Amino acid sequence: MKKMLKTGAFLLLLLFLLVQLYRPALNIKQGQAGSAGFVQFYRPPLAVGNILANSCYDCHSNNTNYKWYQYIQPVQVFTQGHINSGKEVLNFNEWNNYPNRKQKRLLQSIKKQIESKKMPLNSYTLLHRNARLNELQVKTLINWFENQISLN
Ligand code: HEC
Protein backbone atom coordinates (compact mmCIF):
# COMPACT_ATOMS: atom_id res chain seq x y z
CA MET A 1 0.00 0.00 0.00
CA LYS A 2 2.75 2.41 0.99
CA LYS A 3 4.68 1.55 -2.11
CA MET A 4 1.64 2.21 -4.29
CA LEU A 5 1.19 5.62 -2.72
CA LYS A 6 4.81 6.43 -3.36
CA THR A 7 4.56 5.36 -6.98
CA GLY A 8 1.38 7.37 -7.36
CA ALA A 9 2.99 10.48 -5.91
CA PHE A 10 5.98 10.02 -8.16
CA LEU A 11 3.77 9.70 -11.25
CA LEU A 12 1.83 12.80 -10.28
CA LEU A 13 5.04 14.75 -9.85
CA LEU A 14 6.25 13.51 -13.21
CA LEU A 15 3.00 14.53 -14.85
CA PHE A 16 3.21 17.99 -13.22
CA LEU A 17 6.74 18.44 -14.51
CA LEU A 18 5.81 17.24 -17.99
CA VAL A 19 2.91 19.65 -18.39
CA GLN A 20 5.30 22.50 -17.54
CA LEU A 21 6.86 21.89 -20.96
CA TYR A 22 3.72 23.23 -22.57
CA ARG A 23 4.26 26.99 -23.04
CA PRO A 24 1.51 28.89 -24.81
CA ALA A 25 2.51 32.36 -26.05
CA LEU A 26 2.22 35.11 -23.44
CA ASN A 27 -0.02 38.12 -23.96
CA ILE A 28 2.80 40.66 -23.97
CA LYS A 29 3.39 43.18 -26.73
CA GLN A 30 6.59 45.09 -26.21
CA GLY A 31 6.56 48.79 -26.86
CA GLN A 32 2.80 49.12 -26.67
CA ALA A 33 1.83 51.16 -23.66
CA GLY A 34 -1.07 49.60 -21.79
CA SER A 35 -2.97 52.86 -22.07
CA ALA A 36 -2.79 53.17 -25.85
CA GLY A 37 -6.05 52.92 -27.79
CA PHE A 38 -9.03 53.68 -25.58
CA VAL A 39 -7.30 56.32 -23.44
CA GLN A 40 -5.83 58.09 -26.46
CA PHE A 41 -9.22 58.01 -28.13
CA TYR A 42 -11.31 59.60 -25.34
CA ARG A 43 -8.70 61.16 -23.03
CA PRO A 44 -10.75 60.27 -19.93
CA PRO A 45 -9.73 61.60 -16.49
CA LEU A 46 -6.66 59.86 -15.09
CA ALA A 47 -8.78 58.05 -12.48
CA VAL A 48 -10.94 56.38 -15.12
CA GLY A 49 -7.94 55.26 -17.17
CA ASN A 50 -6.19 53.95 -14.07
CA ILE A 51 -9.14 51.91 -12.86
CA LEU A 52 -9.59 50.30 -16.28
CA ALA A 53 -5.87 49.55 -16.53
CA ASN A 54 -5.80 48.07 -13.05
CA SER A 55 -8.99 46.00 -13.23
CA CYS A 56 -9.57 45.19 -16.89
CA TYR A 57 -6.41 45.30 -18.98
CA ASP A 58 -5.11 41.90 -17.90
CA CYS A 59 -7.81 40.31 -20.09
CA HIS A 60 -8.84 43.15 -22.37
CA SER A 61 -5.57 44.55 -23.73
CA ASN A 62 -2.40 43.44 -25.47
CA ASN A 63 -0.43 43.35 -22.23
CA THR A 64 -1.14 41.12 -19.27
CA ASN A 65 0.61 41.72 -16.00
CA TYR A 66 1.32 38.11 -15.06
CA LYS A 67 1.72 36.94 -11.48
CA TRP A 68 4.37 34.30 -10.76
CA TYR A 69 1.90 31.44 -10.43
CA GLN A 70 0.39 32.25 -13.81
CA TYR A 71 3.54 30.95 -15.47
CA ILE A 72 2.84 27.54 -13.96
CA GLN A 73 0.66 24.94 -15.72
CA PRO A 74 -2.23 24.38 -15.75
CA VAL A 75 -2.83 27.92 -14.39
CA GLN A 76 -1.30 29.55 -17.45
CA VAL A 77 -3.58 27.66 -19.82
CA PHE A 78 -6.61 28.68 -17.77
CA THR A 79 -5.41 32.31 -17.71
CA GLN A 80 -4.77 32.29 -21.45
CA GLY A 81 -8.30 31.05 -22.08
CA HIS A 82 -9.73 34.09 -20.28
CA ILE A 83 -7.39 36.46 -22.08
CA ASN A 84 -8.26 35.03 -25.49
CA SER A 85 -12.01 35.24 -25.00
CA GLY A 86 -11.75 38.60 -23.24
CA LYS A 87 -9.67 40.18 -26.00
CA GLU A 88 -11.89 38.75 -28.67
CA VAL A 89 -14.92 40.68 -27.44
CA LEU A 90 -13.10 43.78 -26.17
CA ASN A 91 -9.52 44.96 -26.56
CA PHE A 92 -8.94 48.46 -25.18
CA ASN A 93 -5.73 48.73 -27.21
CA GLU A 94 -7.66 48.18 -30.43
CA TRP A 95 -10.41 50.69 -29.68
CA ASN A 96 -9.42 53.14 -32.43
CA ASN A 97 -9.70 50.32 -34.99
CA TYR A 98 -13.29 49.49 -34.03
CA PRO A 99 -16.08 50.81 -36.24
CA ASN A 100 -18.21 53.47 -34.59
CA ARG A 101 -21.17 51.11 -34.19
CA LYS A 102 -19.08 48.64 -32.28
CA GLN A 103 -17.66 51.37 -30.05
CA LYS A 104 -21.18 52.52 -29.18
CA ARG A 105 -22.33 49.02 -28.39
CA LEU A 106 -19.26 48.38 -26.26
CA LEU A 107 -19.65 51.59 -24.25
CA GLN A 108 -23.12 50.35 -23.28
CA SER A 109 -21.87 46.84 -22.65
CA ILE A 110 -18.99 47.99 -20.43
CA LYS A 111 -21.34 50.10 -18.34
CA LYS A 112 -23.71 47.15 -17.98
CA GLN A 113 -20.95 44.71 -17.02
CA ILE A 114 -19.65 47.06 -14.32
CA GLU A 115 -23.11 47.91 -12.99
CA SER A 116 -24.08 44.27 -12.71
CA LYS A 117 -20.69 43.47 -11.13
CA LYS A 118 -20.01 40.80 -13.75
CA MET A 119 -16.63 42.34 -14.55
CA PRO A 120 -13.88 41.94 -13.51
CA LEU A 121 -14.52 38.18 -13.33
CA ASN A 122 -14.89 36.76 -9.83
CA SER A 123 -12.45 33.96 -10.52
CA TYR A 124 -9.91 36.69 -11.25
CA THR A 125 -10.51 39.00 -8.28
CA LEU A 126 -10.29 36.02 -5.95
CA LEU A 127 -6.51 36.26 -6.26
CA HIS A 128 -6.15 39.73 -7.83
CA ARG A 129 -7.68 41.47 -4.83
CA ASN A 130 -6.54 44.95 -5.78
CA ALA A 131 -8.45 44.65 -9.07
CA ARG A 132 -11.76 44.55 -7.20
CA LEU A 133 -13.86 47.64 -7.79
CA ASN A 134 -15.00 49.50 -4.69
CA GLU A 135 -18.18 51.58 -4.65
CA LEU A 136 -16.36 54.81 -5.48
CA GLN A 137 -14.58 53.23 -8.43
CA VAL A 138 -17.85 51.80 -9.74
CA LYS A 139 -19.47 55.25 -9.43
CA THR A 140 -16.54 56.96 -11.15
CA LEU A 141 -16.69 54.54 -14.08
CA ILE A 142 -20.50 54.54 -14.42
CA ASN A 143 -20.64 58.35 -14.39
CA TRP A 144 -17.97 58.64 -17.04
CA PHE A 145 -19.44 55.93 -19.29
CA GLU A 146 -22.96 57.35 -18.97
CA ASN A 147 -21.68 60.73 -19.98
CA GLN A 148 -19.73 59.28 -22.89
CA ILE A 149 -22.74 57.32 -24.09
CA SER A 150 -24.87 60.48 -24.11
CA LEU A 151 -22.21 62.25 -26.20
CA ASN A 152 -22.00 59.48 -28.77
C1 HEC B 1 -9.90 37.61 -15.88
C2 HEC B 1 -10.15 38.20 -17.15
C3 HEC B 1 -11.07 39.40 -17.25
C4 HEC B 1 -10.99 40.60 -16.59
C5 HEC B 1 -9.99 41.02 -15.55
C6 HEC B 1 -12.06 41.42 -17.11
N1 HEC B 1 -12.75 40.73 -18.06
FE1 HEC B 1 -14.29 41.42 -19.20
N2 HEC B 1 -14.48 39.60 -20.11
C7 HEC B 1 -13.67 38.51 -19.89
C8 HEC B 1 -14.13 37.39 -20.69
C9 HEC B 1 -13.51 36.02 -20.70
C10 HEC B 1 -15.25 37.85 -21.41
C11 HEC B 1 -16.05 37.06 -22.44
C12 HEC B 1 -17.45 36.85 -22.05
C13 HEC B 1 -17.62 36.02 -20.84
O1 HEC B 1 -17.27 34.86 -20.86
O2 HEC B 1 -18.16 36.53 -19.82
C14 HEC B 1 -15.44 39.23 -21.03
C15 HEC B 1 -16.45 40.04 -21.51
C16 HEC B 1 -16.56 41.40 -21.26
C17 HEC B 1 -17.53 42.28 -21.89
C18 HEC B 1 -18.59 41.91 -22.88
C19 HEC B 1 -18.22 42.43 -24.26
C20 HEC B 1 -19.37 42.35 -25.23
O3 HEC B 1 -19.19 41.75 -26.28
O4 HEC B 1 -20.41 42.95 -24.95
C21 HEC B 1 -17.29 43.53 -21.37
C22 HEC B 1 -18.03 44.82 -21.73
C23 HEC B 1 -16.21 43.42 -20.42
N3 HEC B 1 -15.80 42.12 -20.37
C24 HEC B 1 -15.72 44.47 -19.69
C25 HEC B 1 -14.77 44.36 -18.68
C26 HEC B 1 -14.38 45.46 -17.83
C27 HEC B 1 -14.92 46.87 -17.93
C28 HEC B 1 -13.44 44.96 -16.97
C29 HEC B 1 -12.80 45.68 -15.83
C30 HEC B 1 -13.65 46.37 -14.89
C31 HEC B 1 -13.24 43.55 -17.30
N4 HEC B 1 -14.07 43.24 -18.35
C32 HEC B 1 -12.34 42.70 -16.68
C33 HEC B 1 -12.57 38.47 -19.06
C34 HEC B 1 -12.18 39.49 -18.18
mmCIF file of C-alpha atoms and ligand atoms in Angstrom:
data_model
loop_
_atom_site.group_PDB
_atom_site.id
_atom_site.type_symbol
_atom_site.label_atom_id
_atom_site.label_comp_id
_atom_site.label_asym_id
_atom_site.label_seq_id
_atom_site.Cartn_x
_atom_site.Cartn_y
_atom_site.Cartn_z
ATOM 1 C CA MET A 1 0.000 0.000 0.000
ATOM 2 C CA LYS A 2 2.755 2.408 0.994
ATOM 3 C CA LYS A 3 4.682 1.548 -2.113
ATOM 4 C CA MET A 4 1.643 2.205 -4.289
ATOM 5 C CA LEU A 5 1.192 5.621 -2.716
ATOM 6 C CA LYS A 6 4.812 6.427 -3.356
ATOM 7 C CA THR A 7 4.563 5.360 -6.984
ATOM 8 C CA GLY A 8 1.376 7.372 -7.364
ATOM 9 C CA ALA A 9 2.985 10.476 -5.905
ATOM 10 C CA PHE A 10 5.981 10.022 -8.161
ATOM 11 C CA LEU A 11 3.774 9.699 -11.250
ATOM 12 C CA LEU A 12 1.828 12.800 -10.285
ATOM 13 C CA LEU A 13 5.045 14.750 -9.854
ATOM 14 C CA LEU A 14 6.255 13.508 -13.212
ATOM 15 C CA LEU A 15 2.997 14.533 -14.853
ATOM 16 C CA PHE A 16 3.209 17.988 -13.216
ATOM 17 C CA LEU A 17 6.745 18.437 -14.514
ATOM 18 C CA LEU A 18 5.815 17.243 -17.991
ATOM 19 C CA VAL A 19 2.905 19.651 -18.388
ATOM 20 C CA GLN A 20 5.302 22.499 -17.542
ATOM 21 C CA LEU A 21 6.861 21.893 -20.963
ATOM 22 C CA TYR A 22 3.720 23.230 -22.573
ATOM 23 C CA ARG A 23 4.265 26.992 -23.036
ATOM 24 C CA PRO A 24 1.506 28.890 -24.808
ATOM 25 C CA ALA A 25 2.512 32.357 -26.051
ATOM 26 C CA LEU A 26 2.224 35.109 -23.445
ATOM 27 C CA ASN A 27 -0.016 38.116 -23.960
ATOM 28 C CA ILE A 28 2.802 40.660 -23.975
ATOM 29 C CA LYS A 29 3.391 43.180 -26.731
ATOM 30 C CA GLN A 30 6.591 45.094 -26.210
ATOM 31 C CA GLY A 31 6.560 48.792 -26.861
ATOM 32 C CA GLN A 32 2.803 49.118 -26.667
ATOM 33 C CA ALA A 33 1.827 51.165 -23.659
ATOM 34 C CA GLY A 34 -1.069 49.597 -21.788
ATOM 35 C CA SER A 35 -2.965 52.864 -22.065
ATOM 36 C CA ALA A 36 -2.790 53.168 -25.854
ATOM 37 C CA GLY A 37 -6.050 52.919 -27.785
ATOM 38 C CA PHE A 38 -9.035 53.676 -25.581
ATOM 39 C CA VAL A 39 -7.305 56.324 -23.444
ATOM 40 C CA GLN A 40 -5.834 58.087 -26.462
ATOM 41 C CA PHE A 41 -9.220 58.010 -28.128
ATOM 42 C CA TYR A 42 -11.308 59.600 -25.339
ATOM 43 C CA ARG A 43 -8.704 61.160 -23.032
ATOM 44 C CA PRO A 44 -10.747 60.269 -19.932
ATOM 45 C CA PRO A 45 -9.732 61.597 -16.488
ATOM 46 C CA LEU A 46 -6.662 59.857 -15.086
ATOM 47 C CA ALA A 47 -8.777 58.054 -12.478
ATOM 48 C CA VAL A 48 -10.942 56.380 -15.123
ATOM 49 C CA GLY A 49 -7.938 55.257 -17.166
ATOM 50 C CA ASN A 50 -6.186 53.953 -14.074
ATOM 51 C CA ILE A 51 -9.145 51.906 -12.863
ATOM 52 C CA LEU A 52 -9.591 50.301 -16.281
ATOM 53 C CA ALA A 53 -5.875 49.550 -16.529
ATOM 54 C CA ASN A 54 -5.798 48.066 -13.053
ATOM 55 C CA SER A 55 -8.985 46.003 -13.232
ATOM 56 C CA CYS A 56 -9.569 45.190 -16.891
ATOM 57 C CA TYR A 57 -6.412 45.299 -18.980
ATOM 58 C CA ASP A 58 -5.115 41.896 -17.903
ATOM 59 C CA CYS A 59 -7.811 40.311 -20.085
ATOM 60 C CA HIS A 60 -8.842 43.152 -22.375
ATOM 61 C CA SER A 61 -5.572 44.554 -23.731
ATOM 62 C CA ASN A 62 -2.401 43.436 -25.467
ATOM 63 C CA ASN A 63 -0.434 43.352 -22.230
ATOM 64 C CA THR A 64 -1.142 41.119 -19.273
ATOM 65 C CA ASN A 65 0.607 41.722 -16.001
ATOM 66 C CA TYR A 66 1.320 38.110 -15.056
ATOM 67 C CA LYS A 67 1.722 36.937 -11.485
ATOM 68 C CA TRP A 68 4.373 34.302 -10.763
ATOM 69 C CA TYR A 69 1.899 31.437 -10.429
ATOM 70 C CA GLN A 70 0.388 32.254 -13.814
ATOM 71 C CA TYR A 71 3.543 30.954 -15.472
ATOM 72 C CA ILE A 72 2.835 27.537 -13.962
ATOM 73 C CA GLN A 73 0.659 24.943 -15.723
ATOM 74 C CA PRO A 74 -2.231 24.381 -15.753
ATOM 75 C CA VAL A 75 -2.829 27.917 -14.389
ATOM 76 C CA GLN A 76 -1.301 29.549 -17.447
ATOM 77 C CA VAL A 77 -3.578 27.656 -19.823
ATOM 78 C CA PHE A 78 -6.613 28.677 -17.765
ATOM 79 C CA THR A 79 -5.412 32.314 -17.708
ATOM 80 C CA GLN A 80 -4.770 32.293 -21.446
ATOM 81 C CA GLY A 81 -8.300 31.050 -22.079
ATOM 82 C CA HIS A 82 -9.732 34.086 -20.281
ATOM 83 C CA ILE A 83 -7.386 36.461 -22.081
ATOM 84 C CA ASN A 84 -8.259 35.033 -25.488
ATOM 85 C CA SER A 85 -12.013 35.237 -25.000
ATOM 86 C CA GLY A 86 -11.747 38.599 -23.236
ATOM 87 C CA LYS A 87 -9.667 40.182 -25.999
ATOM 88 C CA GLU A 88 -11.887 38.755 -28.673
ATOM 89 C CA VAL A 89 -14.917 40.677 -27.443
ATOM 90 C CA LEU A 90 -13.102 43.785 -26.172
ATOM 91 C CA ASN A 91 -9.519 44.964 -26.563
ATOM 92 C CA PHE A 92 -8.943 48.463 -25.176
ATOM 93 C CA ASN A 93 -5.732 48.730 -27.210
ATOM 94 C CA GLU A 94 -7.658 48.177 -30.431
ATOM 95 C CA TRP A 95 -10.409 50.691 -29.681
ATOM 96 C CA ASN A 96 -9.418 53.140 -32.426
ATOM 97 C CA ASN A 97 -9.695 50.320 -34.986
ATOM 98 C CA TYR A 98 -13.287 49.487 -34.033
ATOM 99 C CA PRO A 99 -16.080 50.811 -36.237
ATOM 100 C CA ASN A 100 -18.214 53.472 -34.590
ATOM 101 C CA ARG A 101 -21.171 51.108 -34.185
ATOM 102 C CA LYS A 102 -19.080 48.642 -32.276
ATOM 103 C CA GLN A 103 -17.659 51.374 -30.050
ATOM 104 C CA LYS A 104 -21.182 52.523 -29.184
ATOM 105 C CA ARG A 105 -22.328 49.016 -28.391
ATOM 106 C CA LEU A 106 -19.257 48.377 -26.260
ATOM 107 C CA LEU A 107 -19.650 51.590 -24.253
ATOM 108 C CA GLN A 108 -23.122 50.345 -23.277
ATOM 109 C CA SER A 109 -21.866 46.843 -22.652
ATOM 110 C CA ILE A 110 -18.985 47.988 -20.431
ATOM 111 C CA LYS A 111 -21.338 50.095 -18.338
ATOM 112 C CA LYS A 112 -23.708 47.148 -17.983
ATOM 113 C CA GLN A 113 -20.945 44.713 -17.022
ATOM 114 C CA ILE A 114 -19.647 47.058 -14.323
ATOM 115 C CA GLU A 115 -23.106 47.915 -12.993
ATOM 116 C CA SER A 116 -24.084 44.269 -12.705
ATOM 117 C CA LYS A 117 -20.692 43.469 -11.130
ATOM 118 C CA LYS A 118 -20.014 40.798 -13.751
ATOM 119 C CA MET A 119 -16.629 42.339 -14.549
ATOM 120 C CA PRO A 120 -13.883 41.937 -13.507
ATOM 121 C CA LEU A 121 -14.522 38.181 -13.331
ATOM 122 C CA ASN A 122 -14.888 36.764 -9.831
ATOM 123 C CA SER A 123 -12.453 33.957 -10.521
ATOM 124 C CA TYR A 124 -9.905 36.689 -11.252
ATOM 125 C CA THR A 125 -10.514 38.996 -8.281
ATOM 126 C CA LEU A 126 -10.288 36.021 -5.954
ATOM 127 C CA LEU A 127 -6.505 36.263 -6.264
ATOM 128 C CA HIS A 128 -6.150 39.728 -7.826
ATOM 129 C CA ARG A 129 -7.677 41.470 -4.834
ATOM 130 C CA ASN A 130 -6.541 44.952 -5.779
ATOM 131 C CA ALA A 131 -8.446 44.651 -9.071
ATOM 132 C CA ARG A 132 -11.760 44.546 -7.201
ATOM 133 C CA LEU A 133 -13.859 47.638 -7.794
ATOM 134 C CA ASN A 134 -14.995 49.501 -4.688
ATOM 135 C CA GLU A 135 -18.184 51.579 -4.648
ATOM 136 C CA LEU A 136 -16.362 54.807 -5.477
ATOM 137 C CA GLN A 137 -14.583 53.227 -8.435
ATOM 138 C CA VAL A 138 -17.849 51.804 -9.738
ATOM 139 C CA LYS A 139 -19.472 55.252 -9.432
ATOM 140 C CA THR A 140 -16.540 56.956 -11.153
ATOM 141 C CA LEU A 141 -16.695 54.540 -14.077
ATOM 142 C CA ILE A 142 -20.496 54.542 -14.415
ATOM 143 C CA ASN A 143 -20.641 58.352 -14.391
ATOM 144 C CA TRP A 144 -17.972 58.638 -17.038
ATOM 145 C CA PHE A 145 -19.441 55.934 -19.288
ATOM 146 C CA GLU A 146 -22.962 57.351 -18.968
ATOM 147 C CA ASN A 147 -21.682 60.734 -19.982
ATOM 148 C CA GLN A 148 -19.726 59.284 -22.885
ATOM 149 C CA ILE A 149 -22.744 57.321 -24.088
ATOM 150 C CA SER A 150 -24.866 60.482 -24.108
ATOM 151 C CA LEU A 151 -22.208 62.255 -26.202
ATOM 152 C CA ASN A 152 -22.002 59.479 -28.773
HETATM 153 C C1 HEC B 1 -9.904 37.612 -15.879
HETATM 154 C C2 HEC B 1 -10.150 38.203 -17.152
HETATM 155 C C3 HEC B 1 -11.069 39.397 -17.251
HETATM 156 C C4 HEC B 1 -10.994 40.597 -16.585
HETATM 157 C C5 HEC B 1 -9.989 41.016 -15.554
HETATM 158 C C6 HEC B 1 -12.063 41.416 -17.106
HETATM 159 N N1 HEC B 1 -12.746 40.729 -18.057
HETATM 160 FE FE1 HEC B 1 -14.286 41.420 -19.203
HETATM 161 N N2 HEC B 1 -14.478 39.598 -20.108
HETATM 162 C C7 HEC B 1 -13.667 38.512 -19.888
HETATM 163 C C8 HEC B 1 -14.131 37.395 -20.690
HETATM 164 C C9 HEC B 1 -13.512 36.015 -20.703
HETATM 165 C C10 HEC B 1 -15.245 37.847 -21.410
HETATM 166 C C11 HEC B 1 -16.054 37.063 -22.445
HETATM 167 C C12 HEC B 1 -17.455 36.848 -22.050
HETATM 168 C C13 HEC B 1 -17.625 36.018 -20.836
HETATM 169 O O1 HEC B 1 -17.266 34.856 -20.865
HETATM 170 O O2 HEC B 1 -18.160 36.532 -19.821
HETATM 171 C C14 HEC B 1 -15.443 39.234 -21.025
HETATM 172 C C15 HEC B 1 -16.451 40.044 -21.508
HETATM 173 C C16 HEC B 1 -16.563 41.404 -21.261
HETATM 174 C C17 HEC B 1 -17.532 42.281 -21.888
HETATM 175 C C18 HEC B 1 -18.595 41.909 -22.884
HETATM 176 C C19 HEC B 1 -18.216 42.428 -24.257
HETATM 177 C C20 HEC B 1 -19.375 42.350 -25.230
HETATM 178 O O3 HEC B 1 -19.193 41.748 -26.284
HETATM 179 O O4 HEC B 1 -20.412 42.955 -24.953
HETATM 180 C C21 HEC B 1 -17.289 43.534 -21.371
HETATM 181 C C22 HEC B 1 -18.030 44.825 -21.727
HETATM 182 C C23 HEC B 1 -16.207 43.424 -20.415
HETATM 183 N N3 HEC B 1 -15.797 42.117 -20.371
HETATM 184 C C24 HEC B 1 -15.717 44.472 -19.691
HETATM 185 C C25 HEC B 1 -14.766 44.364 -18.682
HETATM 186 C C26 HEC B 1 -14.383 45.457 -17.831
HETATM 187 C C27 HEC B 1 -14.925 46.872 -17.929
HETATM 188 C C28 HEC B 1 -13.443 44.960 -16.970
HETATM 189 C C29 HEC B 1 -12.799 45.685 -15.834
HETATM 190 C C30 HEC B 1 -13.653 46.365 -14.892
HETATM 191 C C31 HEC B 1 -13.238 43.552 -17.298
HETATM 192 N N4 HEC B 1 -14.066 43.240 -18.352
HETATM 193 C C32 HEC B 1 -12.337 42.703 -16.677
HETATM 194 C C33 HEC B 1 -12.572 38.473 -19.057
HETATM 195 C C34 HEC B 1 -12.178 39.488 -18.181
#
